[in-house]
């Protein structure tokens, strides 16, 4: 009961990523791809005011195509979102949220790349930072459904290819994502 009065909730969050990995040139298949994420979550909301915070620790997996090979990104993401919600108390409410997300690559980092017949390397970064902006609804104090857009604030990887004359081609990659998520709070 004390947690409910303070607006404190613990639970699990999971969902679907719809993302595209892009570089300066068309090295990657730029169509949207699906990935998934899952992990524990917590939220705190100040009663009557509607201002709060949510934080999660999410395992995130995404795959894309590079020269007909699969690039598998495996990350641990920690999103910290500031939120504002309005509604009918514990029955239903709507919220907006925004905040930083910090990520660490825990999977393979290096892949072979080919551009214009020359071989090179695509290397994922060890960590990245991004920004979440989202909206959603709460129902019956336990269920939360939301959508947000995740904007990478730096590069997620580097592509380096050298031609026969040893001239280097360098490009950075970005991975922005739409995220559909569901959370259940105990």
C-alpha angles and dihedrals in degrees: 000000000000091000091052092051091050093045094242119152137175125194151115128291128197138161155135129288119210103192144156127208113212137179134191087271132032097270095128128055095258098200117115115271132193128243134159143225137195139175151112121307139187133193136190124195126181105232117242092008097063096213116131152139135241129195131182140180106217134184105215127192126188132167130197137168126257116177092334093310127107119248108202116199116197116182143166107223127193109194116189109192129185109213143190121199135184130183150090100325114253094348099070140331141171125225143189121206141182136172149119126297122204120202139190124195110231098171138063113324107186130062134171114253132196124198124173090345093307123116125229145139137275112202125187117219119252092233141004142187126219142169126243123207117179154147134210151145135255122211129193093346092280111064126063127181122185149157127213141170118231115208117194111227095202139008123305095202148355128237117203123179126170121204126216091275089054092249108151125226112201127187135167125223129219128198114197119173146194108220126202111192144178125196131188118202122201 
